[in-house]
Amino acid sequence: MSNRRGFSLVELVIVTAMTSLLIGILGYVYVWVSGKSAQAYAQQAVISQASRITDDMEKTISNAVSCTPLVNLFGSSMSCTMPENGIDTNGDGVDDKWAPKLIGPRGQAKYGASGKRVWYYFSDSTGSYLAVPSAAQRYVFRAVRTDSALPTLANADNTFRNSPGGGFKWNLVSSVTFTADAPKKLITVKVKCANLAYGMNRRAETASSLSREFELERTVFTQNWRK
């Protein structure tokens, strides 16, 4: 005679409760891990953009004859006068190396003080330095001119502004501030990145990453001796 029996109602209730509890715990763990991943991704994104754009600005400043912080309607901006005899070594349309104009009697290199002007500034999609802020998103521009006139979209460096795969490269940069210590020939750049500063291009997977903000400050010597 078989001694097998089915589950009692109490046993089924216990099993169901334990299964529900386990599913609830696994769901909580998944949400927690997803939140932590979103926070880590958001933090890495803002740090990366702040570092990369500051590196670019530092390279320009350190090679410049002089740099002048300015202000337009979008905030702080900067114009750098570069040495003469610029060379574009990587083919992006922007000089990144400079040959001496002449060598002095003691072997000192003279670079000349009337090269191209490199600008960093915020504007809207028109790229005009004189654009008026509106509800539209603002962008960080780098523009290159051969004279001292204010830059327009025609002068914008697209390799700086756009990502190789399309889209705007600096979509997390919310502000850039330039200040000068003229006696010491120093330019200080302060870049702030925030992952949700603009709703159009900035987004996060969870609300826990809303606080991802990063500020990077760097002081660079301007080589005014290159004249």
Coordinates of C-alpha atoms in Angstrom, one line a residue:
M1 CA 0.0 0.0 0.0
S2 CA 1.4 3.5 -1.0
N3 CA 2.1 5.8 1.9
R4 CA 2.5 9.0 -0.3
R5 CA 0.4 12.0 0.3
G6 CA 0.0 15.5 -1.2
F7 CA 1.1 18.8 0.3
S8 CA -1.1 20.2 3.0
L9 CA -2.5 23.7 2.7
V10 CA -0.2 24.9 5.4
E11 CA 2.9 23.6 3.6
L12 CA 1.7 25.2 0.3
V13 CA 1.2 28.5 2.1
I14 CA 4.7 28.3 3.6
V15 CA 6.4 27.4 0.3
T16 CA 4.5 30.3 -1.5
A17 CA 5.6 32.8 1.2
M18 CA 9.2 31.7 1.0
T19 CA 9.2 31.9 -2.8
S20 CA 7.7 35.4 -2.7
L21 CA 10.3 36.5 -0.1
L22 CA 13.1 35.1 -2.3
I23 CA 11.8 36.8 -5.4
G24 CA 11.5 40.1 -3.4
I25 CA 15.1 39.8 -2.1
L26 CA 16.4 39.1 -5.6
G27 CA 14.5 42.0 -7.0
Y28 CA 15.9 44.4 -4.4
V29 CA 19.4 43.2 -5.1
Y30 CA 18.9 43.7 -8.8
V31 CA 17.6 47.3 -8.2
W32 CA 20.5 48.0 -5.8
V33 CA 23.1 46.7 -8.2
S34 CA 21.6 48.6 -11.1
G35 CA 21.6 51.8 -9.1
K36 CA 25.2 51.4 -8.1
S37 CA 26.1 50.7 -11.7
A38 CA 24.3 53.8 -12.9
Q39 CA 26.1 55.9 -10.2
A40 CA 29.5 54.5 -11.3
Y41 CA 28.8 55.1 -15.0
A42 CA 27.5 58.7 -14.3
Q43 CA 30.6 59.5 -12.2
Q44 CA 33.0 58.1 -14.7
A45 CA 31.3 60.0 -17.5
V46 CA 31.6 63.4 -15.9
I47 CA 35.2 62.8 -14.7
S48 CA 36.2 61.7 -18.2
Q49 CA 34.6 64.7 -20.0
A50 CA 36.0 67.2 -17.5
S51 CA 39.5 65.7 -17.8
R52 CA 39.5 65.5 -21.6
I53 CA 38.3 69.1 -22.2
T54 CA 40.7 70.5 -19.6
D55 CA 43.6 68.6 -21.3
D56 CA 42.7 70.2 -24.6
M57 CA 42.6 73.7 -23.1
E58 CA 45.8 73.2 -21.2
K59 CA 47.6 72.2 -24.4
T60 CA 46.5 75.4 -26.0
I61 CA 47.3 77.6 -23.1
S62 CA 50.7 76.1 -22.5
N63 CA 51.7 76.8 -26.1
A64 CA 50.2 80.2 -26.4
V65 CA 52.0 83.5 -26.6
S66 CA 49.2 85.0 -24.3
C67 CA 45.7 84.2 -23.2
T68 CA 43.0 86.6 -22.3
P69 CA 39.9 85.6 -20.2
L70 CA 36.7 87.4 -21.5
V71 CA 33.0 87.2 -20.9
N72 CA 30.1 86.9 -23.3
L73 CA 26.3 86.5 -22.5
F74 CA 26.8 82.8 -21.8
G75 CA 29.6 83.4 -19.3
S76 CA 33.3 83.1 -19.1
S77 CA 35.3 82.7 -22.4
M78 CA 39.0 82.9 -23.4
S79 CA 41.0 84.0 -26.4
C80 CA 44.6 82.7 -26.9
T81 CA 47.1 84.2 -29.3
M82 CA 49.3 81.4 -30.7
P83 CA 52.9 81.6 -32.0
E84 CA 53.5 82.1 -35.7
N85 CA 54.5 79.3 -38.0
G86 CA 51.9 76.8 -36.8
I87 CA 51.9 73.2 -38.1
D88 CA 48.9 70.8 -38.1
T89 CA 50.6 67.4 -37.4
N90 CA 47.4 65.3 -37.1
G91 CA 45.3 66.7 -39.9
D92 CA 42.4 68.0 -37.8
G93 CA 42.7 71.5 -39.1
V94 CA 44.1 73.0 -35.9
D95 CA 47.8 73.7 -35.4
D96 CA 49.4 71.6 -32.7
K97 CA 53.1 72.3 -33.2
W98 CA 55.0 75.5 -33.8
A99 CA 58.4 76.0 -35.5
P100 CA 60.6 78.9 -34.3
K101 CA 60.5 82.1 -36.3
L102 CA 64.2 82.5 -35.7
I103 CA 67.0 81.5 -33.4
G104 CA 68.7 84.2 -31.4
P105 CA 72.5 84.8 -31.0
R106 CA 72.5 82.7 -27.9
G107 CA 70.5 79.9 -29.4
Q108 CA 67.2 81.1 -27.9
A109 CA 64.1 80.2 -30.1
K110 CA 61.9 83.1 -31.1
Y111 CA 58.4 82.2 -32.1
G112 CA 56.7 85.4 -32.9
A113 CA 53.5 86.9 -31.3
S114 CA 51.1 87.3 -34.2
G115 CA 49.8 83.8 -34.8
K116 CA 46.2 82.5 -35.0
R117 CA 43.6 83.1 -32.3
V118 CA 42.1 80.1 -30.5
W119 CA 38.8 80.8 -28.7
Y120 CA 36.9 78.8 -26.1
Y121 CA 33.4 79.9 -25.4
F122 CA 29.8 78.8 -24.9
S123 CA 27.1 79.6 -27.5
D124 CA 23.9 78.2 -28.9
S125 CA 23.8 76.1 -32.2
T126 CA 24.6 79.2 -34.2
G127 CA 28.2 79.2 -32.8
S128 CA 28.1 83.0 -32.7
Y129 CA 30.1 84.6 -29.8
L130 CA 27.4 87.3 -29.6
A131 CA 24.5 84.9 -29.5
V132 CA 21.8 85.6 -26.9
P133 CA 21.0 82.8 -24.5
S134 CA 17.6 81.2 -24.8
A135 CA 15.8 78.0 -23.7
A136 CA 17.8 76.1 -26.4
Q137 CA 20.8 74.0 -25.3
R138 CA 24.2 75.8 -25.1
Y139 CA 27.4 74.3 -26.5
V140 CA 31.1 74.6 -25.8
F141 CA 33.0 75.8 -28.9
R142 CA 36.6 76.0 -29.9
A143 CA 37.1 78.4 -32.8
V144 CA 40.2 79.4 -34.7
R145 CA 40.6 82.7 -36.5
T146 CA 43.6 84.4 -38.3
D147 CA 42.6 87.8 -36.9
S148 CA 41.3 89.3 -33.6
A149 CA 37.6 89.4 -34.7
L150 CA 35.0 87.6 -32.7
P151 CA 34.3 84.0 -33.8
T152 CA 31.3 82.6 -35.6
L153 CA 30.1 79.1 -36.5
A154 CA 32.3 79.4 -39.7
N155 CA 35.4 79.5 -37.4
A156 CA 34.3 76.6 -35.2
D157 CA 36.5 73.5 -35.0
N158 CA 34.1 70.6 -35.6
T159 CA 36.6 68.0 -34.5
F160 CA 36.5 69.6 -31.0
R161 CA 32.7 70.0 -30.9
N162 CA 31.5 66.7 -32.4
S163 CA 32.1 63.1 -31.5
P164 CA 33.5 60.8 -34.2
G165 CA 30.3 58.8 -34.3
G166 CA 28.0 61.8 -34.4
G167 CA 26.5 64.0 -31.7
F168 CA 27.9 66.6 -29.4
K169 CA 31.1 65.6 -27.6
W170 CA 30.9 67.8 -24.5
N171 CA 27.2 67.2 -23.5
L172 CA 28.0 66.9 -19.8
V173 CA 30.0 70.2 -19.5
S174 CA 27.8 72.6 -17.7
S175 CA 30.3 75.5 -17.1
V176 CA 33.8 76.6 -17.8
T177 CA 35.5 79.5 -16.0
F178 CA 38.7 81.2 -17.0
T179 CA 40.7 83.5 -14.7
A180 CA 44.1 85.1 -15.1
D181 CA 47.0 86.0 -12.8
A182 CA 48.8 88.3 -15.2
P183 CA 51.9 89.0 -13.1
K184 CA 52.6 85.3 -12.8
K185 CA 51.5 84.5 -16.4
L186 CA 49.0 81.9 -15.1
I187 CA 45.6 80.9 -16.5
T188 CA 43.3 78.9 -14.2
V189 CA 40.6 76.8 -15.9
K190 CA 37.7 75.5 -13.8
V191 CA 35.4 72.9 -15.6
K192 CA 32.2 71.7 -14.1
C193 CA 30.4 68.6 -15.4
A194 CA 26.9 67.4 -14.4
N195 CA 25.2 64.4 -15.9
L196 CA 21.7 65.9 -15.8
A197 CA 22.4 69.6 -16.4
Y198 CA 20.5 69.6 -19.6
G199 CA 17.5 67.4 -20.2
M200 CA 18.0 67.3 -24.0
N201 CA 21.3 65.4 -24.1
R202 CA 21.9 64.4 -20.5
R203 CA 20.2 61.5 -18.9
A204 CA 20.7 58.9 -16.2
E205 CA 19.3 55.5 -15.7
T206 CA 18.1 56.0 -12.2
A207 CA 17.3 58.9 -9.9
S208 CA 20.3 57.8 -7.7
S209 CA 22.7 59.2 -10.3
L210 CA 21.2 62.7 -10.3
S211 CA 23.9 63.9 -7.9
R212 CA 26.8 63.0 -10.2
E213 CA 28.7 66.2 -10.5
F214 CA 32.4 66.9 -10.9
E215 CA 34.5 70.0 -10.9
L216 CA 38.1 70.1 -12.1
E217 CA 40.4 73.1 -11.7
R218 CA 43.8 73.4 -13.3
T219 CA 46.3 76.3 -13.4
V220 CA 48.5 76.6 -16.5
F221 CA 51.6 78.7 -17.2
T222 CA 51.3 80.8 -20.4
Q223 CA 54.6 80.9 -22.3
N224 CA 54.7 84.6 -22.9
W225 CA 58.5 84.4 -23.5
R226 CA 57.7 83.0 -26.9
K227 CA 57.9 86.3 -28.7

